[in-house]
Amino acid sequence: MNLLAMQGTKILATGSAVPDSTLSNNQISKIVQTSDEWIVTRTGIKERRLLIGNNKSVIDLATEASLQALSKISMDALEIDLIILATSSPNDLFGSASQVQAKLKALNAVAFDLTAACSGFVLSIVTASQFLQNGSYKTILVIGADVLSKWINWSDRGSCILFGDGAGAIILQSCSIKDNQILGFQLNTNGKYHEHLSLSYKEYKNPHPLLNLYQGYFDSITMNGKEIYKFAVSQVPLSILKCLDSLNITVDEIDWLLLHQANKRILTAVAEKLSVSTDKILMNLNKYGNTSAASIPLVLDESVTYGKISKNDIIVISGFGAGLTWGTVVIKWKY
Ligand code: COA
């Protein structure tokens, strides 16, 4: 925590939402050449949820997750001062958070998108906690929501097996420093390797003779799976260790490892590198795959709902992905 912080951050409630429609590994094997056995062995994923139909977007999932979190604490949306929507699949490049604000009728809230792919939720929680600690805002809604199914190349078996759609939300509030739950963070970016995982902009020349103008569109996700795998397994443990070290917390004190749900093998390898028991990994990627910015709040909400997390547990949260960007935030559970 920032030594100059005037206030702490507490977590009031969590919520989540996934589409009803399921796509199993066996169904994917009818789209590309793969098998349930291959996908489960290499990733741990059994199925994922997809937002089907043409009139639904990330806004619907984000709103549903937020309403669930609000209803758990009977909070009126008018109490929210700020909404941060972590997403890389907005339905409007100018930002989707304002539409969530309108749907929630959170009319006192400032709202903006934060784009950082699978690290988006970690970066958003850290951003929110700065506003709370310096006293700018009292109540903040942080949402991680993505519908990467709209951007997947469904003929690329190396990537289409991994992703799913979903949303998770968390309500944060400022509190006295002694009740602070966001203990500290450690963030990183290395843009040199951005091409290993991207959803890049493509250009074509506008044919009008008076316009010497290139215009574009976004293509589909491209990924070098091997490089991303190596990056995650080598960098995530280092980020966690740096963060714990700065807080004088030992690895033995970790109660839960809440890592971005990319691949079971990555999660297990990170735990093993840290010498943390794999029983301490919170995981639901078998049901949802990699839901990008939604994956961490989805697991958090599920773990809280099922009573897995107890008061005073130390939870180490790490996000990693496109950018490349990765980082850790350590929280102490209080309810
Ligand atoms: N089904 C069957 N075979 C597949 C396949 C699929 N879905 N995808 C790839 N293969 C094949 C490859 O073509 C290759 O065949 P070849 O040896 O004949 O060339 C073989 O399986 C091995 O491919 P490889 O890419 O080396 O597999 P891998 O063990 O690295 O696993 C991933 C691939 C994608 C599962 C793995 O690299 C991974 O999870 N990386 C991290 C990706 C990630 O998490 N991205 C998001 C981060 S936010």
Coordinates of N, CA and C in Angstrom, one line a residue, residues 34-256:
T34 N -9.5 -31.4 -33.6 CA -9.0 -31.5 -32.2 C -9.8 -32.5 -31.5
S35 N -9.6 -32.7 -30.2 CA -10.4 -33.7 -29.5 C -10.5 -33.2 -28.0
D36 N -11.5 -33.8 -27.4 CA -11.7 -33.5 -25.9 C -10.4 -33.8 -25.2
E37 N -9.9 -35.0 -25.5 CA -8.7 -35.5 -24.7 C -7.5 -34.5 -24.9
W38 N -7.3 -34.0 -26.1 CA -6.2 -33.1 -26.4 C -6.4 -31.8 -25.6
I39 N -7.6 -31.3 -25.7 CA -7.8 -30.0 -25.0 C -7.7 -30.1 -23.5
V40 N -8.3 -31.2 -23.0 CA -8.3 -31.3 -21.5 C -6.8 -31.6 -21.0
T41 N -6.1 -32.4 -21.7 CA -4.7 -32.7 -21.3 C -3.8 -31.4 -21.4
R42 N -4.0 -30.6 -22.5 CA -3.1 -29.5 -22.7 C -3.5 -28.2 -21.9
T43 N -4.8 -28.2 -21.6 CA -5.3 -26.9 -21.0 C -6.1 -27.1 -19.7
G44 N -6.8 -28.2 -19.5 CA -7.7 -28.4 -18.4 C -9.1 -27.9 -18.7
I45 N -9.3 -27.4 -19.9 CA -10.6 -26.8 -20.2 C -11.5 -27.9 -20.8
K46 N -12.8 -28.0 -20.3 CA -13.8 -28.9 -20.7 C -14.8 -28.3 -21.6
E47 N -15.2 -27.1 -21.2 CA -16.2 -26.3 -22.0 C -16.1 -24.8 -21.7
R48 N -16.8 -24.0 -22.5 CA -16.8 -22.6 -22.3 C -18.2 -22.1 -22.6
R49 N -18.5 -20.8 -22.1 CA -19.8 -20.2 -22.4 C -19.6 -19.2 -23.6
L50 N -20.6 -19.2 -24.5 CA -20.5 -18.2 -25.6 C -21.8 -17.3 -25.6
L51 N -21.5 -16.1 -25.9 CA -22.7 -15.1 -26.0 C -23.2 -15.3 -27.4
I52 N -24.3 -16.0 -27.6 CA -24.8 -16.2 -29.0 C -25.8 -15.2 -29.3
G53 N -26.2 -15.1 -30.6 CA -27.2 -14.2 -31.1 C -26.5 -12.9 -31.4
N54 N -27.2 -12.0 -32.1 CA -26.5 -10.8 -32.6 C -27.0 -9.5 -31.9
N55 N -27.8 -9.7 -30.8 CA -28.2 -8.5 -30.1 C -27.7 -8.4 -28.7
K56 N -26.7 -9.2 -28.4 CA -26.1 -9.2 -27.0 C -24.7 -8.8 -27.1
S57 N -24.2 -8.1 -26.1 CA -22.8 -7.7 -26.1 C -22.2 -7.7 -24.7
V58 N -21.0 -7.3 -24.6 CA -20.3 -7.3 -23.3 C -21.1 -6.4 -22.3
I59 N -21.9 -5.5 -22.8 CA -22.6 -4.6 -21.9 C -23.6 -5.4 -21.0
D60 N -24.3 -6.4 -21.7 CA -25.3 -7.2 -21.0 C -24.6 -8.0 -19.9
L61 N -23.5 -8.7 -20.2 CA -22.8 -9.5 -19.1 C -22.3 -8.6 -18.0
A62 N -21.7 -7.5 -18.4 CA -21.2 -6.5 -17.4 C -22.3 -6.0 -16.5
T63 N -23.4 -5.7 -17.0 CA -24.5 -5.2 -16.3 C -25.1 -6.2 -15.3
E64 N -25.2 -7.4 -15.8 CA -25.8 -8.5 -15.0 C -24.9 -8.8 -13.8
A65 N -23.6 -8.9 -14.0 CA -22.6 -9.1 -12.9 C -22.7 -8.0 -11.9
S66 N -22.8 -6.8 -12.4 CA -22.8 -5.6 -11.5 C -24.1 -5.6 -10.6
L67 N -25.2 -5.9 -11.3 CA -26.5 -5.9 -10.6 C -26.5 -7.0 -9.5
Q68 N -25.8 -8.1 -9.8 CA -25.8 -9.2 -8.8 C -24.9 -8.7 -7.6
A69 N -23.8 -8.0 -7.8 CA -23.0 -7.5 -6.7 C -23.7 -6.5 -5.9
L70 N -24.4 -5.6 -6.6 CA -25.2 -4.5 -5.9 C -26.3 -5.1 -5.0
S71 N -27.0 -6.1 -5.6 CA -28.1 -6.7 -4.8 C -27.7 -7.4 -3.6
K72 N -26.4 -8.0 -3.6 CA -26.0 -8.7 -2.4 C -25.8 -7.8 -1.2
I73 N -25.6 -6.5 -1.5 CA -25.4 -5.6 -0.3 C -26.6 -4.6 -0.3
S74 N -27.6 -4.8 -1.1 CA -28.7 -3.9 -1.2 C -28.3 -2.5 -1.4
M75 N -27.3 -2.3 -2.3 CA -26.8 -1.0 -2.6 C -27.5 -0.4 -3.8
D76 N -27.9 0.9 -3.7 CA -28.5 1.6 -4.8 C -27.3 2.0 -5.8
A77 N -27.6 1.8 -7.1 CA -26.5 2.2 -8.0 C -26.1 3.7 -8.0
L78 N -27.0 4.5 -7.4 CA -26.7 5.9 -7.3 C -25.6 6.2 -6.4
E79 N -25.2 5.2 -5.5 CA -24.1 5.4 -4.6 C -22.7 5.2 -5.2
I80 N -22.7 4.7 -6.5 CA -21.4 4.4 -7.1 C -20.9 5.8 -7.6
D81 N -19.6 6.0 -7.3 CA -18.9 7.2 -7.8 C -18.2 7.0 -9.1
L82 N -17.7 5.8 -9.3 CA -16.8 5.5 -10.5 C -17.1 4.1 -10.9
I83 N -17.1 3.9 -12.2 CA -17.2 2.5 -12.8 C -16.0 2.4 -13.7
I84 N -15.2 1.3 -13.5 CA -14.1 1.0 -14.4 C -14.5 -0.3 -15.0
L85 N -14.6 -0.3 -16.3 CA -14.9 -1.6 -17.1 C -13.6 -2.1 -17.8
A86 N -13.1 -3.1 -17.2 CA -11.9 -3.8 -17.9 C -12.4 -4.6 -19.0
T87 N -12.2 -4.3 -20.2 CA -12.6 -5.1 -21.4 C -11.7 -4.8 -22.6
S88 N -11.5 -5.9 -23.4 CA -10.8 -5.7 -24.6 C -11.8 -6.1 -25.8
S89 N -13.0 -6.2 -25.5 CA -14.0 -6.5 -26.5 C -15.3 -5.6 -26.3
P90 N -15.0 -4.3 -26.4 CA -16.1 -3.4 -26.2 C -17.1 -3.4 -27.4
N91 N -18.3 -3.0 -27.2 CA -19.2 -2.9 -28.4 C -19.1 -1.5 -29.0
D92 N -18.2 -0.7 -28.4 CA -18.0 0.7 -29.0 C -16.6 1.1 -28.7
L93 N -15.8 1.4 -29.7 CA -14.4 1.7 -29.4 C -14.2 3.0 -28.6
F94 N -15.2 3.8 -28.6 CA -15.2 5.0 -27.8 C -15.4 4.7 -26.3
G95 N -15.7 3.4 -26.0 CA -15.9 3.0 -24.6 C -17.3 2.4 -24.4
S96 N -17.3 1.4 -23.6 CA -18.6 0.8 -23.3 C -19.1 1.0 -21.9
A97 N -18.2 1.5 -21.0 CA -18.5 1.7 -19.6 C -19.7 2.7 -19.4
S98 N -19.8 3.7 -20.3 CA -20.9 4.6 -20.1 C -22.3 3.9 -20.4
Q99 N -22.3 3.0 -21.3 CA -23.6 2.2 -21.5 C -23.9 1.4 -20.3
V100 N -22.9 0.8 -19.6 CA -23.2 0.0 -18.4 C -23.7 1.0 -17.3
Q101 N -23.1 2.2 -17.2 CA -23.5 3.2 -16.3 C -25.0 3.5 -16.5
A102 N -25.4 3.7 -17.8 CA -26.8 4.0 -18.1 C -27.7 2.9 -17.7
K103 N -27.3 1.7 -18.1 CA -28.2 0.5 -17.8 C -28.4 0.3 -16.3
L104 N -27.3 0.6 -15.6 CA -27.4 0.4 -14.1 C -28.2 1.5 -13.4
K105 N -28.4 2.6 -14.2 CA -28.9 3.9 -13.7 C -28.0 4.4 -12.6
A106 N -26.7 4.2 -12.8 CA -25.7 4.7 -11.8 C -25.3 6.1 -12.2
L107 N -26.3 7.0 -12.2 CA -26.1 8.3 -12.8 C -25.2 9.3 -12.1
N108 N -24.7 8.9 -10.9 CA -23.7 9.7 -10.3 C -22.3 9.3 -10.6
A109 N -22.1 8.2 -11.3 CA -20.8 7.6 -11.5 C -20.1 8.1 -12.8
V110 N -18.9 8.4 -12.7 CA -18.0 8.6 -13.9 C -17.7 7.2 -14.3
A111 N -17.6 7.0 -15.7 CA -17.3 5.6 -16.1 C -16.4 5.6 -17.3
F112 N -15.4 4.7 -17.2 CA -14.5 4.6 -18.4 C -14.0 3.1 -18.5
D113 N -13.6 2.8 -19.8 CA -13.0 1.5 -20.0 C -11.5 1.5 -19.7
L114 N -11.1 0.3 -19.4 CA -9.6 0.1 -19.2 C -9.3 -1.1 -20.1
T115 N -8.4 -0.9 -21.0 CA -8.0 -2.0 -21.9 C -6.7 -2.6 -21.6
A116 N -6.6 -3.8 -21.1 CA -5.4 -4.4 -20.8 C -5.6 -6.0 -20.8
A117 N -6.4 -6.4 -21.8 CA -6.6 -7.8 -22.0 C -6.8 -8.6 -20.7
C118 N -6.0 -9.7 -20.6 CA -6.2 -10.6 -19.4 C -5.7 -10.0 -18.1
S119 N -4.9 -8.9 -18.2 CA -4.5 -8.2 -17.0 C -5.4 -7.1 -16.6
G120 N -6.5 -6.9 -17.3 CA -7.4 -5.8 -17.1 C -8.0 -5.6 -15.8
F121 N -8.3 -6.8 -15.2 CA -9.0 -6.7 -13.9 C -8.0 -6.3 -12.8
V122 N -6.8 -6.8 -12.9 CA -5.8 -6.5 -11.9 C -5.5 -5.0 -12.0
L123 N -5.2 -4.5 -13.2 CA -5.0 -3.1 -13.4 C -6.1 -2.2 -12.9
S124 N -7.3 -2.7 -13.1 CA -8.5 -1.9 -12.7 C -8.7 -1.8 -11.2
I125 N -8.4 -2.9 -10.5 CA -8.5 -2.9 -9.1 C -7.5 -2.0 -8.5
V126 N -6.2 -2.0 -9.1 CA -5.2 -1.2 -8.6 C -5.5 0.3 -8.9
T127 N -6.1 0.6 -10.1 CA -6.5 2.0 -10.4 C -7.5 2.4 -9.4
A128 N -8.5 1.6 -9.2 CA -9.6 2.0 -8.3 C -9.1 2.3 -6.9
S129 N -8.2 1.4 -6.5 CA -7.7 1.6 -5.1 C -6.9 2.9 -4.9
Q130 N -6.3 3.4 -6.0 CA -5.6 4.7 -5.9 C -6.7 5.8 -5.7
F131 N -7.8 5.8 -6.4 CA -8.8 6.8 -6.2 C -9.4 6.8 -4.8
L132 N -9.5 5.5 -4.3 CA -10.1 5.4 -2.9 C -9.1 5.8 -1.8
Q133 N -7.8 5.4 -2.0 CA -6.8 5.8 -1.0 C -6.5 7.3 -0.9
N134 N -6.7 8.0 -2.1 CA -6.4 9.4 -2.0 C -7.6 10.2 -1.7
G135 N -8.7 9.5 -1.5 CA -9.9 10.2 -1.1 C -10.7 10.9 -2.2
S136 N -10.4 10.6 -3.4 CA -11.2 11.2 -4.5 C -12.6 10.6 -4.6
Y137 N -12.7 9.3 -4.4 CA -14.0 8.7 -4.5 C -14.2 7.8 -3.3
K138 N -15.5 7.5 -3.1 CA -15.9 6.6 -1.9 C -16.2 5.2 -2.3
T139 N -17.0 5.1 -3.4 CA -17.5 3.8 -3.8 C -17.2 3.6 -5.3
I140 N -16.6 2.4 -5.6 CA -16.2 2.2 -7.0 C -16.6 0.8 -7.4
L141 N -17.2 0.7 -8.6 CA -17.6 -0.6 -9.2 C -16.5 -1.0 -10.2
V142 N -15.8 -2.1 -10.0 CA -14.8 -2.6 -11.0 C -15.4 -3.8 -11.7
I143 N -15.4 -3.8 -13.0 CA -16.0 -4.9 -13.8 C -14.9 -5.4 -14.7
G144 N -14.8 -6.8 -14.8 CA -14.0 -7.4 -15.8 C -15.0 -8.1 -16.7
A145 N -15.0 -7.8 -18.0 CA -16.0 -8.5 -18.9 C -15.4 -8.6 -20.3
D146 N -15.5 -9.7 -20.9 CA -15.0 -9.9 -22.2 C -15.9 -10.9 -23.0
V147 N -16.0 -10.7 -24.3 CA -16.7 -11.6 -25.2 C -15.7 -11.9 -26.4
L148 N -14.6 -12.6 -26.0 CA -13.6 -12.8 -27.1 C -14.1 -13.7 -28.2
S149 N -15.2 -14.4 -27.9 CA -15.8 -15.3 -29.0 C -16.0 -14.5 -30.2
K150 N -16.3 -13.2 -30.1 CA -16.6 -12.4 -31.3 C -15.3 -12.1 -32.1
W151 N -14.1 -12.4 -31.5 CA -12.8 -12.0 -32.1 C -11.9 -13.2 -32.4
I152 N -12.4 -14.4 -32.1 CA -11.6 -15.6 -32.3 C -11.6 -16.0 -33.7
N153 N -10.5 -16.5 -34.2 CA -10.4 -17.1 -35.5 C -10.8 -18.6 -35.3
W154 N -12.1 -18.9 -35.7 CA -12.6 -20.2 -35.4 C -12.1 -21.3 -36.3
S155 N -11.0 -20.9 -37.1 CA -10.4 -22.0 -37.8 C -9.0 -22.2 -37.3
D156 N -8.6 -21.5 -36.3 CA -7.3 -21.7 -35.6 C -7.4 -22.5 -34.4
R157 N -7.1 -23.8 -34.5 CA -7.3 -24.7 -33.4 C -6.3 -24.4 -32.2
G158 N -5.2 -23.7 -32.5 CA -4.3 -23.4 -31.4 C -4.8 -22.3 -30.5
S159 N -5.8 -21.6 -30.9 CA -6.3 -20.5 -30.0 C -7.8 -20.6 -29.7
C160 N -8.6 -21.1 -30.7 CA -10.1 -21.1 -30.5 C -10.6 -22.0 -29.3
I161 N -9.7 -23.0 -29.0 CA -10.1 -23.9 -27.9 C -10.0 -23.2 -26.5
L162 N -9.3 -22.1 -26.4 CA -9.0 -21.6 -25.1 C -10.0 -20.6 -24.5
F163 N -10.7 -19.8 -25.3 CA -11.4 -18.7 -24.8 C -12.9 -18.9 -24.6
G164 N -13.5 -18.1 -23.7 CA -14.9 -18.1 -23.4 C -15.3 -16.7 -23.0
D165 N -16.7 -16.5 -22.9 CA -17.2 -15.2 -22.6 C -17.7 -15.2 -21.1
G166 N -17.6 -14.0 -20.5 CA -18.1 -13.9 -19.1 C -17.9 -12.5 -18.6
A167 N -18.3 -12.3 -17.3 CA -18.1 -11.0 -16.6 C -18.1 -11.2 -15.1
G168 N -17.3 -10.4 -14.5 CA -17.3 -10.5 -13.0 C -17.2 -9.0 -12.5
A169 N -17.8 -8.8 -11.3 CA -17.8 -7.4 -10.8 C -17.4 -7.4 -9.3
I170 N -16.9 -6.3 -8.9 CA -16.5 -6.2 -7.4 C -16.8 -4.7 -7.0
I171 N -17.4 -4.6 -5.8 CA -17.7 -3.2 -5.3 C -16.7 -2.9 -4.2
L172 N -15.9 -1.8 -4.4 CA -14.9 -1.4 -3.5 C -15.3 -0.1 -2.8
Q173 N -14.9 0.1 -1.6 CA -15.2 1.3 -0.9 C -14.0 1.8 0.0
S174 N -13.9 3.1 0.2 CA -12.8 3.5 1.0 C -13.1 3.2 2.5
C175 N -12.1 3.0 3.3 CA -12.3 2.7 4.7 C -11.1 3.2 5.5
S176 N -11.1 2.9 6.8 CA -9.9 3.4 7.6 C -8.7 2.5 7.2
I177 N -7.5 3.0 7.4 CA -6.3 2.3 7.0 C -6.2 0.9 7.7
K178 N -6.7 0.8 8.9 CA -6.6 -0.5 9.6 C -7.5 -1.5 9.0
D179 N -8.5 -1.1 8.3 CA -9.4 -2.1 7.6 C -9.0 -2.4 6.2
N180 N -7.9 -1.8 5.7 CA -7.5 -2.0 4.3 C -7.4 -3.4 3.9
Q181 N -7.9 -3.8 2.7 CA -7.8 -5.1 2.2 C -6.9 -5.3 1.0
I182 N -6.6 -4.2 0.3 CA -5.7 -4.3 -0.8 C -4.3 -3.9 -0.3
L183 N -3.6 -5.0 0.0 CA -2.3 -4.8 0.7 C -1.2 -4.2 -0.1
G184 N -1.2 -4.6 -1.4 CA -0.1 -4.1 -2.3 C -0.2 -4.7 -3.7
F185 N 0.6 -4.1 -4.6 CA 0.6 -4.6 -5.9 C 2.0 -4.5 -6.6
Q186 N 2.1 -5.2 -7.7 CA 3.3 -5.1 -8.5 C 2.9 -5.3 -10.0
L187 N 3.2 -4.3 -10.8 CA 2.7 -4.3 -12.2 C 3.8 -4.2 -13.2
N188 N 3.6 -4.8 -14.4 CA 4.7 -4.9 -15.4 C 4.1 -4.8 -16.8
T189 N 4.9 -4.3 -17.8 CA 4.5 -4.3 -19.2 C 5.8 -4.5 -20.0
N190 N 5.7 -5.4 -21.0 CA 6.8 -5.4 -22.0 C 6.3 -5.5 -23.4
G191 N 6.2 -4.3 -24.0 CA 5.6 -4.2 -25.3 C 6.4 -4.8 -26.5
K192 N 7.7 -5.1 -26.2 CA 8.5 -5.7 -27.2 C 7.9 -7.0 -27.8
Y193 N 7.1 -7.7 -26.9 CA 6.6 -9.0 -27.3 C 5.1 -9.0 -27.6
H194 N 4.6 -7.8 -27.9 CA 3.1 -7.6 -28.1 C 2.6 -8.6 -29.2
E195 N 3.4 -8.9 -30.2 CA 2.9 -9.7 -31.3 C 2.6 -11.1 -30.9
H196 N 3.1 -11.6 -29.7 CA 2.8 -12.9 -29.3 C 1.3 -13.2 -29.1
L197 N 0.6 -12.1 -28.8 CA -0.8 -12.3 -28.5 C -1.5 -10.9 -28.9
S198 N -2.2 -10.9 -30.0 CA -2.8 -9.6 -30.4 C -4.1 -9.7 -31.1
L199 N -4.8 -8.6 -31.2 CA -6.0 -8.5 -31.9 C -5.8 -7.2 -32.7
S200 N -5.0 -7.3 -33.8 CA -4.5 -6.0 -34.3 C -5.3 -5.4 -35.4
Y201 N -5.0 -4.1 -35.6 CA -5.7 -3.2 -36.5 C -5.1 -3.4 -37.9
K202 N -5.9 -3.6 -38.9 CA -5.4 -3.8 -40.3 C -5.9 -2.6 -41.1
E203 N -5.1 -2.3 -42.1 CA -5.5 -1.1 -42.9 C -5.6 -1.4 -44.4
Y204 N -6.5 -0.6 -45.0 CA -6.6 -0.6 -46.5 C -6.7 0.8 -46.9
K205 N -6.3 1.1 -48.2 CA -6.3 2.4 -48.7 C -7.7 2.8 -49.2
N206 N -8.2 3.9 -48.6 CA -9.5 4.4 -49.1 C -9.4 4.7 -50.6
P207 N -10.3 4.2 -51.4 CA -10.2 4.3 -52.9 C -10.4 5.7 -53.4
H208 N -11.0 6.6 -52.6 CA -11.3 7.9 -53.2 C -10.1 8.7 -53.5
P209 N -10.0 9.2 -54.8 CA -8.7 9.9 -55.2 C -8.4 11.1 -54.4
L210 N -9.3 11.7 -53.8 CA -9.0 12.9 -53.0 C -8.5 12.6 -51.6
L211 N -8.6 11.3 -51.2 CA -8.3 11.0 -49.8 C -7.0 10.0 -49.9
N212 N -5.9 10.6 -49.4 CA -4.7 9.7 -49.3 C -4.8 9.1 -47.9
L213 N -5.8 8.3 -47.7 CA -6.1 7.9 -46.3 C -6.2 6.4 -46.2
Y214 N -5.6 5.9 -45.1 CA -5.7 4.5 -44.8 C -6.7 4.3 -43.7
Q215 N -7.6 3.4 -43.9 CA -8.6 3.1 -42.9 C -8.6 1.7 -42.5
G216 N -9.2 1.3 -41.5 CA -9.0 -0.1 -41.0 C -10.1 -0.7 -40.3
Y217 N -9.8 -1.9 -39.8 CA -10.7 -2.7 -39.1 C -9.9 -3.6 -38.2
F218 N -10.5 -4.2 -37.2 CA -9.8 -5.2 -36.4 C -10.0 -6.6 -36.9
D219 N -8.9 -7.3 -36.9 CA -8.9 -8.7 -37.4 C -9.3 -9.6 -36.3
S220 N -8.8 -10.8 -36.3 CA -9.1 -11.8 -35.2 C -7.8 -12.0 -34.4
I221 N -8.0 -12.7 -33.3 CA -6.9 -12.9 -32.3 C -5.8 -13.8 -33.0
T222 N -4.6 -13.4 -32.8 CA -3.5 -14.3 -33.2 C -2.6 -14.5 -32.0
M223 N -2.1 -15.7 -31.9 CA -1.3 -16.0 -30.6 C -0.2 -17.0 -30.9
N224 N 0.9 -16.8 -30.3 CA 2.0 -17.8 -30.3 C 1.9 -18.5 -28.9
G225 N 1.2 -19.6 -28.9 CA 0.9 -20.2 -27.6 C 2.1 -20.6 -26.8
K226 N 3.1 -21.1 -27.5 CA 4.3 -21.5 -26.8 C 5.0 -20.4 -26.1
E227 N 5.1 -19.2 -26.8 CA 5.8 -18.1 -26.2 C 5.0 -17.5 -25.0
I228 N 3.7 -17.5 -25.1 CA 2.8 -17.0 -24.1 C 3.0 -17.9 -22.8
Y229 N 3.0 -19.2 -23.1 CA 3.1 -20.2 -22.0 C 4.4 -19.9 -21.3
K230 N 5.5 -19.8 -22.0 CA 6.9 -19.6 -21.4 C 6.9 -18.3 -20.6
F231 N 6.3 -17.2 -21.2 CA 6.2 -15.9 -20.5 C 5.5 -16.0 -19.2
A232 N 4.3 -16.7 -19.2 CA 3.5 -16.7 -18.0 C 4.2 -17.5 -16.9
V233 N 4.8 -18.6 -17.3 CA 5.4 -19.5 -16.2 C 6.6 -18.9 -15.7
S234 N 7.3 -18.1 -16.5 CA 8.6 -17.5 -15.9 C 8.3 -16.2 -15.2
Q235 N 7.4 -15.3 -15.7 CA 7.2 -14.0 -15.2 C 6.2 -13.9 -14.0
V236 N 5.2 -14.7 -14.0 CA 4.2 -14.5 -13.0 C 4.8 -14.9 -11.6
P237 N 5.5 -15.9 -11.4 CA 6.1 -16.2 -10.1 C 7.0 -15.0 -9.6
L238 N 7.8 -14.5 -10.6 CA 8.6 -13.3 -10.2 C 7.8 -12.2 -9.7
S239 N 6.7 -11.9 -10.4 CA 5.9 -10.7 -10.0 C 5.3 -11.0 -8.6
I240 N 4.9 -12.2 -8.3 CA 4.3 -12.6 -7.0 C 5.3 -12.4 -5.9
L241 N 6.5 -12.9 -6.2 CA 7.6 -12.9 -5.2 C 8.0 -11.4 -4.9
K242 N 8.1 -10.6 -5.9 CA 8.4 -9.2 -5.7 C 7.3 -8.5 -4.8
C243 N 6.1 -8.8 -5.2 CA 5.0 -8.2 -4.4 C 5.0 -8.6 -3.0
L244 N 5.1 -9.9 -2.8 CA 5.1 -10.4 -1.4 C 6.3 -9.8 -0.6
D245 N 7.4 -9.8 -1.3 CA 8.6 -9.3 -0.6 C 8.4 -7.8 -0.1
S246 N 7.8 -7.0 -1.0 CA 7.6 -5.6 -0.7 C 6.6 -5.5 0.5
L247 N 5.8 -6.5 0.8 CA 4.8 -6.5 1.9 C 5.3 -7.3 3.1
N248 N 6.5 -7.8 3.0 CA 7.0 -8.7 4.1 C 6.0 -9.8 4.4
I249 N 5.5 -10.4 3.4 CA 4.6 -11.6 3.5 C 5.4 -12.8 2.9
T250 N 5.4 -13.9 3.6 CA 6.1 -15.0 3.0 C 5.1 -15.9 2.2
V251 N 5.7 -16.7 1.3 CA 5.0 -17.6 0.5 C 4.1 -18.5 1.3
D252 N 4.6 -18.9 2.5 CA 3.9 -19.8 3.4 C 2.6 -19.2 3.9
E253 N 2.5 -17.9 3.9 CA 1.3 -17.2 4.4 C 0.2 -17.1 3.4
I254 N 0.5 -17.5 2.1 CA -0.5 -17.4 1.1 C -1.6 -18.5 1.4
D255 N -2.9 -18.0 1.4 CA -4.0 -19.0 1.6 C -4.5 -19.4 0.2
W256 N -4.6 -18.5 -0.7 CA -5.1 -18.8 -2.0 C -4.3 -18.1 -3.1

